[in-house]
């Protein structure tokens, strides 16, 4: 039973446009959420995070939004660049527990 | 710091052989994690250690899998005997802690295992 779900396996976006990656979770106890980015033949790298006490966190072109009532978070990339093409993983945790990862969404930014 | 270092990067072996994957975590990190990535199941947590002690191995698929952390700078994941369905990419990660912002895990580049 998946506690963190990324329902879109892939997404294609035109360069310069906004990319929106979505993530849903089932465990209402999760209190911290992270996004990781993974290039081929490399390990995932941390991108951005958000605590459950916030509803938005921004870092340059990347913004994460959290909707606790809907148990939903999203990652917005504006503007999208070809170098953003990668697999994006959503992760969450509560208390002193390890991260729970979604299965990932492959983003392709087309020039 | 050089980051999390895994070896080998690629491993090709025959069914029934023993496979040992190695990991050196980031110095000062108290937690070490082993993951397996497959298309079907995504990133699965196999086992994690705190200060060299295994905390949760409920993700280890079978008794054929074992993991050790003899000291703070080294861990191994062993599969004996290996089977074709073990073919996957295995990642090691480390973190300072598992609370709030300290629960950011840093991953190695992974070991791609192919069991023929």
PDB file of C-alpha atoms in Angstrom:
ATOM      1  CA  UNK A   1       0.000   0.000   0.000  1.00  0.00           C
ATOM      2  CA  UNK A   2       1.579   3.182  -1.253  1.00  0.00           C
ATOM      3  CA  UNK A   3       1.620   6.054   1.196  1.00  0.00           C
ATOM      4  CA  UNK A   4       3.106   8.471  -1.333  1.00  0.00           C
ATOM      5  CA  UNK A   5       1.744   8.412  -4.857  1.00  0.00           C
ATOM      6  CA  UNK A   6       2.895  10.106  -8.018  1.00  0.00           C
ATOM      7  CA  UNK A   7       0.162   9.234 -10.454  1.00  0.00           C
ATOM      8  CA  UNK A   8       1.786  10.634 -13.580  1.00  0.00           C
ATOM      9  CA  UNK A   9       4.709   8.465 -14.703  1.00  0.00           C
ATOM     10  CA  UNK A  10       5.776  11.073 -17.250  1.00  0.00           C
ATOM     11  CA  UNK A  11       5.280  14.684 -18.277  1.00  0.00           C
ATOM     12  CA  UNK A  12       6.410  16.679 -21.323  1.00  0.00           C
ATOM     13  CA  UNK A  13       6.682  20.451 -21.245  1.00  0.00           C
ATOM     14  CA  UNK A  14       7.901  23.064 -23.687  1.00  0.00           C
ATOM     15  CA  UNK A  15      11.023  24.992 -22.706  1.00  0.00           C
ATOM     16  CA  UNK A  16      10.109  28.244 -20.968  1.00  0.00           C
ATOM     17  CA  UNK A  17       6.719  27.004 -19.812  1.00  0.00           C
ATOM     18  CA  UNK A  18       5.706  25.913 -16.329  1.00  0.00           C
ATOM     19  CA  UNK A  19       6.175  22.304 -15.219  1.00  0.00           C
ATOM     20  CA  UNK A  20       3.819  21.061 -12.513  1.00  0.00           C
ATOM     21  CA  UNK A  21       4.567  17.745 -10.843  1.00  0.00           C
ATOM     22  CA  UNK A  22       2.008  16.338  -8.465  1.00  0.00           C
ATOM     23  CA  UNK A  23       2.162  14.097  -5.426  1.00  0.00           C
ATOM     24  CA  UNK A  24      -0.562  12.694  -3.164  1.00  0.00           C
ATOM     25  CA  UNK A  25      -0.130  11.070   0.217  1.00  0.00           C
ATOM     26  CA  UNK A  26      -2.353   9.019   2.463  1.00  0.00           C
ATOM     27  CA  UNK A  27      -0.684   9.315   5.862  1.00  0.00           C
ATOM     28  CA  UNK A  28      -1.991  12.425   7.607  1.00  0.00           C
ATOM     29  CA  UNK A  29       0.834  12.127  10.141  1.00  0.00           C
ATOM     30  CA  UNK A  30       3.464  13.132   7.581  1.00  0.00           C
ATOM     31  CA  UNK A  31       4.938  16.438   8.679  1.00  0.00           C
ATOM     32  CA  UNK A  32       7.798  17.021   6.268  1.00  0.00           C
ATOM     33  CA  UNK A  33       7.938  16.669   2.498  1.00  0.00           C
ATOM     34  CA  UNK A  34      10.823  16.677   0.053  1.00  0.00           C
ATOM     35  CA  UNK A  35      11.415  16.576  -3.677  1.00  0.00           C
ATOM     36  CA  UNK A  36      14.395  14.817  -5.196  1.00  0.00           C
ATOM     37  CA  UNK A  37      15.670  14.979  -8.757  1.00  0.00           C
ATOM     38  CA  UNK A  38      17.420  12.102 -10.492  1.00  0.00           C
ATOM     39  CA  UNK A  39      19.450  12.116 -13.692  1.00  0.00           C
ATOM     40  CA  UNK A  40      20.257   8.854 -15.502  1.00  0.00           C
ATOM     41  CA  UNK A  41      23.167   6.907 -13.998  1.00  0.00           C
ATOM     42  CA  UNK A  42      23.211   9.152 -10.925  1.00  0.00           C
ATOM     43  CA  UNK A  43      21.666   8.958  -7.481  1.00  0.00           C
ATOM     44  CA  UNK A  44      18.713  11.148  -6.482  1.00  0.00           C
ATOM     45  CA  UNK A  45      19.677  14.625  -5.265  1.00  0.00           C
ATOM     46  CA  UNK A  46      17.719  16.780  -2.863  1.00  0.00           C
ATOM     47  CA  UNK A  47      15.885  19.653  -4.521  1.00  0.00           C
ATOM     48  CA  UNK A  48      13.496  21.379  -2.128  1.00  0.00           C
ATOM     49  CA  UNK A  49      11.484  20.646   1.003  1.00  0.00           C
ATOM     50  CA  UNK A  50       8.509  21.940   2.945  1.00  0.00           C
ATOM     51  CA  UNK A  51       7.329  21.543   6.494  1.00  0.00           C
ATOM     52  CA  UNK A  52       3.664  20.813   7.220  1.00  0.00           C
ATOM     53  CA  UNK A  53       3.352  24.136   9.028  1.00  0.00           C
ATOM     54  CA  UNK A  54       3.830  25.942   5.712  1.00  0.00           C
ATOM     55  CA  UNK A  55       1.871  25.877   2.493  1.00  0.00           C
ATOM     56  CA  UNK A  56       4.561  27.173   0.153  1.00  0.00           C
ATOM     57  CA  UNK A  57       8.321  27.167  -0.155  1.00  0.00           C
ATOM     58  CA  UNK A  58      10.256  28.784  -2.951  1.00  0.00           C
ATOM     59  CA  UNK A  59      13.827  28.393  -4.133  1.00  0.00           C
ATOM     60  CA  UNK A  60      14.658  30.140  -7.360  1.00  0.00           C
ATOM     61  CA  UNK A  61      12.714  28.568 -10.201  1.00  0.00           C
ATOM     62  CA  UNK A  62      11.336  25.861  -7.924  1.00  0.00           C
ATOM     63  CA  UNK A  63       8.281  26.228  -5.696  1.00  0.00           C
ATOM     64  CA  UNK A  64       6.599  23.523  -3.658  1.00  0.00           C
ATOM     65  CA  UNK A  65       2.980  23.919  -2.600  1.00  0.00           C
ATOM     66  CA  UNK A  66       1.365  21.887   0.161  1.00  0.00           C
ATOM     67  CA  UNK A  67      -2.397  21.395   0.576  1.00  0.00           C
ATOM     68  CA  UNK A  68      -2.797  19.463   3.808  1.00  0.00           C
ATOM     69  CA  UNK A  69      -6.572  19.145   3.620  1.00  0.00           C
ATOM     70  CA  UNK A  70      -6.269  17.481   0.228  1.00  0.00           C
ATOM     71  CA  UNK A  71      -3.111  15.596   1.198  1.00  0.00           C
ATOM     72  CA  UNK A  72      -1.506  16.911  -1.936  1.00  0.00           C
ATOM     73  CA  UNK A  73       1.698  18.641  -2.847  1.00  0.00           C
ATOM     74  CA  UNK A  74       3.042  19.933  -6.096  1.00  0.00           C
ATOM     75  CA  UNK A  75       6.349  21.115  -7.483  1.00  0.00           C
ATOM     76  CA  UNK A  76       6.303  24.035  -9.914  1.00  0.00           C
ATOM     77  CA  UNK A  77       9.268  24.776 -12.135  1.00  0.00           C
ATOM     78  CA  UNK A  78       9.184  28.157 -13.862  1.00  0.00           C
ATOM     79  CA  UNK A  79      10.541  28.614 -16.432  1.00  0.00           C
ATOM     80  CA  UNK A  80      11.339  25.034 -17.413  1.00  0.00           C
ATOM     81  CA  UNK A  81      14.733  24.404 -18.972  1.00  0.00           C
ATOM     82  CA  UNK A  82      16.080  21.392 -20.910  1.00  0.00           C
ATOM     83  CA  UNK A  83      18.445  20.695 -18.008  1.00  0.00           C
ATOM     84  CA  UNK A  84      15.412  20.081 -15.802  1.00  0.00           C
ATOM     85  CA  UNK A  85      14.682  16.882 -17.722  1.00  0.00           C
ATOM     86  CA  UNK A  86      14.988  14.175 -15.079  1.00  0.00           C
ATOM     87  CA  UNK A  87      12.946  11.898 -12.843  1.00  0.00           C
ATOM     88  CA  UNK A  88      11.423  13.708  -9.871  1.00  0.00           C
ATOM     89  CA  UNK A  89      10.634  11.853  -6.653  1.00  0.00           C
ATOM     90  CA  UNK A  90       8.327  13.077  -3.950  1.00  0.00           C
ATOM     91  CA  UNK A  91       9.105  11.899  -0.394  1.00  0.00           C
ATOM     92  CA  UNK A  92       7.567  12.346   3.036  1.00  0.00           C
ATOM     93  CA  UNK A  93       8.146  11.389   6.639  1.00  0.00           C
ATOM     94  CA  UNK A  94       6.856  11.806  10.176  1.00  0.00           C
ATOM     95  CA  UNK A  95       8.656  11.817  13.483  1.00  0.00           C
ATOM     96  CA  UNK A  96      11.847   9.788  13.598  1.00  0.00           C
ATOM     97  CA  UNK A  97      11.127   7.670  10.568  1.00  0.00           C
ATOM     98  CA  UNK A  98      12.892   7.325   7.237  1.00  0.00           C
ATOM     99  CA  UNK A  99      11.644   8.909   4.041  1.00  0.00           C
ATOM    100  CA  UNK A 100       8.823   7.276   2.113  1.00  0.00           C
ATOM    101  CA  UNK A 101       9.262   7.812  -1.612  1.00  0.00           C
ATOM    102  CA  UNK A 102       6.828   7.945  -4.500  1.00  0.00           C
ATOM    103  CA  UNK A 103       7.623   6.055  -7.700  1.00  0.00           C
ATOM    104  CA  UNK A 104       8.707   9.183  -9.555  1.00  0.00           C
ATOM    105  CA  UNK A 105       7.636  11.262 -12.535  1.00  0.00           C
ATOM    106  CA  UNK A 106       9.841  11.582 -15.608  1.00  0.00           C
ATOM    107  CA  UNK A 107       9.914  15.180 -16.816  1.00  0.00           C
ATOM    108  CA  UNK A 108      10.982  15.941 -20.372  1.00  0.00           C
ATOM    109  CA  UNK A 109      11.530  19.584 -21.258  1.00  0.00           C
ATOM    110  CA  UNK A 110      11.462  20.046 -24.992  1.00  0.00           C
ATOM    111  CA  UNK A 111      13.529  22.803 -26.570  1.00  0.00           C
TER     112      UNK A 111
ATOM    113  CA  UNK B   1      33.396  15.742   1.396  1.00  0.00           C
ATOM    114  CA  UNK B   2      33.260  13.448  -1.632  1.00  0.00           C
ATOM    115  CA  UNK B   3      29.692  12.446  -0.932  1.00  0.00           C
ATOM    116  CA  UNK B   4      28.350   8.910  -0.609  1.00  0.00           C
ATOM    117  CA  UNK B   5      30.582   6.488  -2.483  1.00  0.00           C
ATOM    118  CA  UNK B   6      29.324   3.181  -3.816  1.00  0.00           C
ATOM    119  CA  UNK B   7      31.194   0.385  -5.481  1.00  0.00           C
ATOM    120  CA  UNK B   8      31.109  -1.224  -7.900  1.00  0.00           C
ATOM    121  CA  UNK B   9      29.104   0.967 -10.296  1.00  0.00           C
ATOM    122  CA  UNK B  10      28.119  -2.041 -12.366  1.00  0.00           C
ATOM    123  CA  UNK B  11      28.025  -5.702 -11.471  1.00  0.00           C
ATOM    124  CA  UNK B  12      27.179  -8.549 -13.799  1.00  0.00           C
ATOM    125  CA  UNK B  13      27.004 -11.988 -12.292  1.00  0.00           C
ATOM    126  CA  UNK B  14      25.488 -15.375 -12.845  1.00  0.00           C
ATOM    127  CA  UNK B  15      22.559 -16.780 -10.950  1.00  0.00           C
ATOM    128  CA  UNK B  16      23.652 -18.477  -7.758  1.00  0.00           C
ATOM    129  CA  UNK B  17      26.750 -16.365  -7.229  1.00  0.00           C
ATOM    130  CA  UNK B  18      27.343 -14.178  -4.193  1.00  0.00           C
ATOM    131  CA  UNK B  19      27.215 -10.427  -4.755  1.00  0.00           C
ATOM    132  CA  UNK B  20      28.592  -7.801  -2.388  1.00  0.00           C
ATOM    133  CA  UNK B  21      27.781  -4.125  -2.775  1.00  0.00           C
ATOM    134  CA  UNK B  22      29.772  -1.516  -0.856  1.00  0.00           C
ATOM    135  CA  UNK B  23      29.039   1.921   0.510  1.00  0.00           C
ATOM    136  CA  UNK B  24      30.983   4.676   2.215  1.00  0.00           C
ATOM    137  CA  UNK B  25      28.650   7.275   3.783  1.00  0.00           C
ATOM    138  CA  UNK B  26      29.357  10.952   4.262  1.00  0.00           C
ATOM    139  CA  UNK B  27      31.584  11.483   7.284  1.00  0.00           C
ATOM    140  CA  UNK B  28      29.592  12.558  10.327  1.00  0.00           C
ATOM    141  CA  UNK B  29      26.298  11.163   9.116  1.00  0.00           C
ATOM    142  CA  UNK B  30      24.732   8.884  11.710  1.00  0.00           C
ATOM    143  CA  UNK B  31      22.209   7.189   9.427  1.00  0.00           C
ATOM    144  CA  UNK B  32      22.809   4.913   6.473  1.00  0.00           C
ATOM    145  CA  UNK B  33      20.134   3.551   4.142  1.00  0.00           C
ATOM    146  CA  UNK B  34      20.079   0.882   1.449  1.00  0.00           C
ATOM    147  CA  UNK B  35      17.489   1.175  -1.342  1.00  0.00           C
ATOM    148  CA  UNK B  36      16.594  -0.855  -4.403  1.00  0.00           C
ATOM    149  CA  UNK B  37      15.121   0.829  -7.469  1.00  0.00           C
ATOM    150  CA  UNK B  38      13.034  -1.049 -10.017  1.00  0.00           C
ATOM    151  CA  UNK B  39      10.536   0.106 -12.632  1.00  0.00           C
ATOM    152  CA  UNK B  40       7.694  -1.713 -10.926  1.00  0.00           C
ATOM    153  CA  UNK B  41       8.295  -0.718  -7.310  1.00  0.00           C
ATOM    154  CA  UNK B  42      10.255   2.514  -7.542  1.00  0.00           C
ATOM    155  CA  UNK B  43      12.633   3.238  -4.639  1.00  0.00           C
ATOM    156  CA  UNK B  44      12.250   0.616  -1.921  1.00  0.00           C
ATOM    157  CA  UNK B  45      13.939   0.993   1.439  1.00  0.00           C
ATOM    158  CA  UNK B  46      15.662  -2.288   2.272  1.00  0.00           C
ATOM    159  CA  UNK B  47      17.348  -1.530   5.595  1.00  0.00           C
ATOM    160  CA  UNK B  48      18.726   1.361   7.571  1.00  0.00           C
ATOM    161  CA  UNK B  49      21.333   1.809  10.290  1.00  0.00           C
ATOM    162  CA  UNK B  50      21.780   4.308  13.081  1.00  0.00           C
ATOM    163  CA  UNK B  51      25.301   4.585  14.482  1.00  0.00           C
ATOM    164  CA  UNK B  52      26.193   1.281  12.796  1.00  0.00           C
ATOM    165  CA  UNK B  53      23.250  -0.569  14.358  1.00  0.00           C
ATOM    166  CA  UNK B  54      20.502  -1.953  12.093  1.00  0.00           C
ATOM    167  CA  UNK B  55      17.226  -0.294  13.026  1.00  0.00           C
ATOM    168  CA  UNK B  56      14.723  -1.655  10.539  1.00  0.00           C
ATOM    169  CA  UNK B  57      15.335  -4.458   8.052  1.00  0.00           C
ATOM    170  CA  UNK B  58      11.682  -5.133   7.257  1.00  0.00           C
ATOM    171  CA  UNK B  59      12.278  -4.126   3.643  1.00  0.00           C
ATOM    172  CA  UNK B  60      14.851  -6.836   3.019  1.00  0.00           C
ATOM    173  CA  UNK B  61      13.073  -9.106   0.550  1.00  0.00           C
ATOM    174  CA  UNK B  62      14.433 -12.483   1.616  1.00  0.00           C
ATOM    175  CA  UNK B  63      16.999 -14.193   3.785  1.00  0.00           C
ATOM    176  CA  UNK B  64      19.286 -14.184   0.774  1.00  0.00           C
ATOM    177  CA  UNK B  65      19.841 -10.488   1.489  1.00  0.00           C
ATOM    178  CA  UNK B  66      22.015  -9.334   4.370  1.00  0.00           C
ATOM    179  CA  UNK B  67      23.598  -6.018   5.314  1.00  0.00           C
ATOM    180  CA  UNK B  68      26.336  -5.041   7.724  1.00  0.00           C
ATOM    181  CA  UNK B  69      27.904  -1.867   8.959  1.00  0.00           C
ATOM    182  CA  UNK B  70      31.112  -2.795  10.785  1.00  0.00           C
ATOM    183  CA  UNK B  71      32.100   0.844  11.326  1.00  0.00           C
ATOM    184  CA  UNK B  72      30.888   4.383  10.710  1.00  0.00           C
ATOM    185  CA  UNK B  73      32.533   4.635   7.312  1.00  0.00           C
ATOM    186  CA  UNK B  74      31.605   1.376   5.632  1.00  0.00           C
ATOM    187  CA  UNK B  75      28.591  -0.787   4.884  1.00  0.00           C
ATOM    188  CA  UNK B  76      27.932  -3.817   2.703  1.00  0.00           C
ATOM    189  CA  UNK B  77      24.833  -5.331   1.167  1.00  0.00           C
ATOM    190  CA  UNK B  78      25.235  -8.976   0.286  1.00  0.00           C
ATOM    191  CA  UNK B  79      23.022 -11.210  -1.829  1.00  0.00           C
ATOM    192  CA  UNK B  80      23.710 -14.925  -1.588  1.00  0.00           C
ATOM    193  CA  UNK B  81      22.705 -16.702  -3.752  1.00  0.00           C
ATOM    194  CA  UNK B  82      21.742 -14.118  -6.352  1.00  0.00           C
ATOM    195  CA  UNK B  83      18.767 -14.597  -8.675  1.00  0.00           C
ATOM    196  CA  UNK B  84      17.763 -12.865 -11.940  1.00  0.00           C
ATOM    197  CA  UNK B  85      14.904 -11.057 -10.164  1.00  0.00           C
ATOM    198  CA  UNK B  86      17.476  -9.279  -7.989  1.00  0.00           C
ATOM    199  CA  UNK B  87      18.560  -7.293 -11.041  1.00  0.00           C
ATOM    200  CA  UNK B  88      18.032  -3.629 -10.167  1.00  0.00           C
ATOM    201  CA  UNK B  89      19.879  -0.481  -9.206  1.00  0.00           C
ATOM    202  CA  UNK B  90      20.898  -0.445  -5.557  1.00  0.00           C
ATOM    203  CA  UNK B  91      21.437   2.882  -3.832  1.00  0.00           C
ATOM    204  CA  UNK B  92      23.078   3.746  -0.573  1.00  0.00           C
ATOM    205  CA  UNK B  93      22.225   7.021   1.178  1.00  0.00           C
ATOM    206  CA  UNK B  94      23.216   8.741   4.403  1.00  0.00           C
ATOM    207  CA  UNK B  95      21.802  11.507   6.565  1.00  0.00           C
ATOM    208  CA  UNK B  96      22.624  13.383   9.749  1.00  0.00           C
ATOM    209  CA  UNK B  97      19.425  12.283  11.449  1.00  0.00           C
ATOM    210  CA  UNK B  98      15.820  11.399  10.714  1.00  0.00           C
ATOM    211  CA  UNK B  99      14.211  14.519  12.111  1.00  0.00           C
ATOM    212  CA  UNK B 100      12.975  17.518  10.137  1.00  0.00           C
ATOM    213  CA  UNK B 101      15.603  19.205   7.973  1.00  0.00           C
ATOM    214  CA  UNK B 102      18.310  16.774   9.121  1.00  0.00           C
ATOM    215  CA  UNK B 103      16.407  13.979   7.364  1.00  0.00           C
ATOM    216  CA  UNK B 104      17.762  15.047   3.990  1.00  0.00           C
ATOM    217  CA  UNK B 105      19.348  11.946   2.561  1.00  0.00           C
ATOM    218  CA  UNK B 106      22.357  12.123   0.283  1.00  0.00           C
ATOM    219  CA  UNK B 107      22.566   9.332  -2.247  1.00  0.00           C
ATOM    220  CA  UNK B 108      25.432   7.552  -3.885  1.00  0.00           C
ATOM    221  CA  UNK B 109      25.507   7.024  -7.648  1.00  0.00           C
ATOM    222  CA  UNK B 110      24.175   3.485  -7.271  1.00  0.00           C
ATOM    223  CA  UNK B 111      25.248   0.011  -8.306  1.00  0.00           C
ATOM    224  CA  UNK B 112      23.518  -1.459 -11.326  1.00  0.00           C
ATOM    225  CA  UNK B 113      23.267  -5.197 -10.736  1.00  0.00           C
ATOM    226  CA  UNK B 114      22.516  -7.650 -13.506  1.00  0.00           C
ATOM    227  CA  UNK B 115      22.052 -11.298 -12.586  1.00  0.00           C
ATOM    228  CA  UNK B 116      22.056 -13.570 -15.633  1.00  0.00           C
TER     229      UNK B 116
END
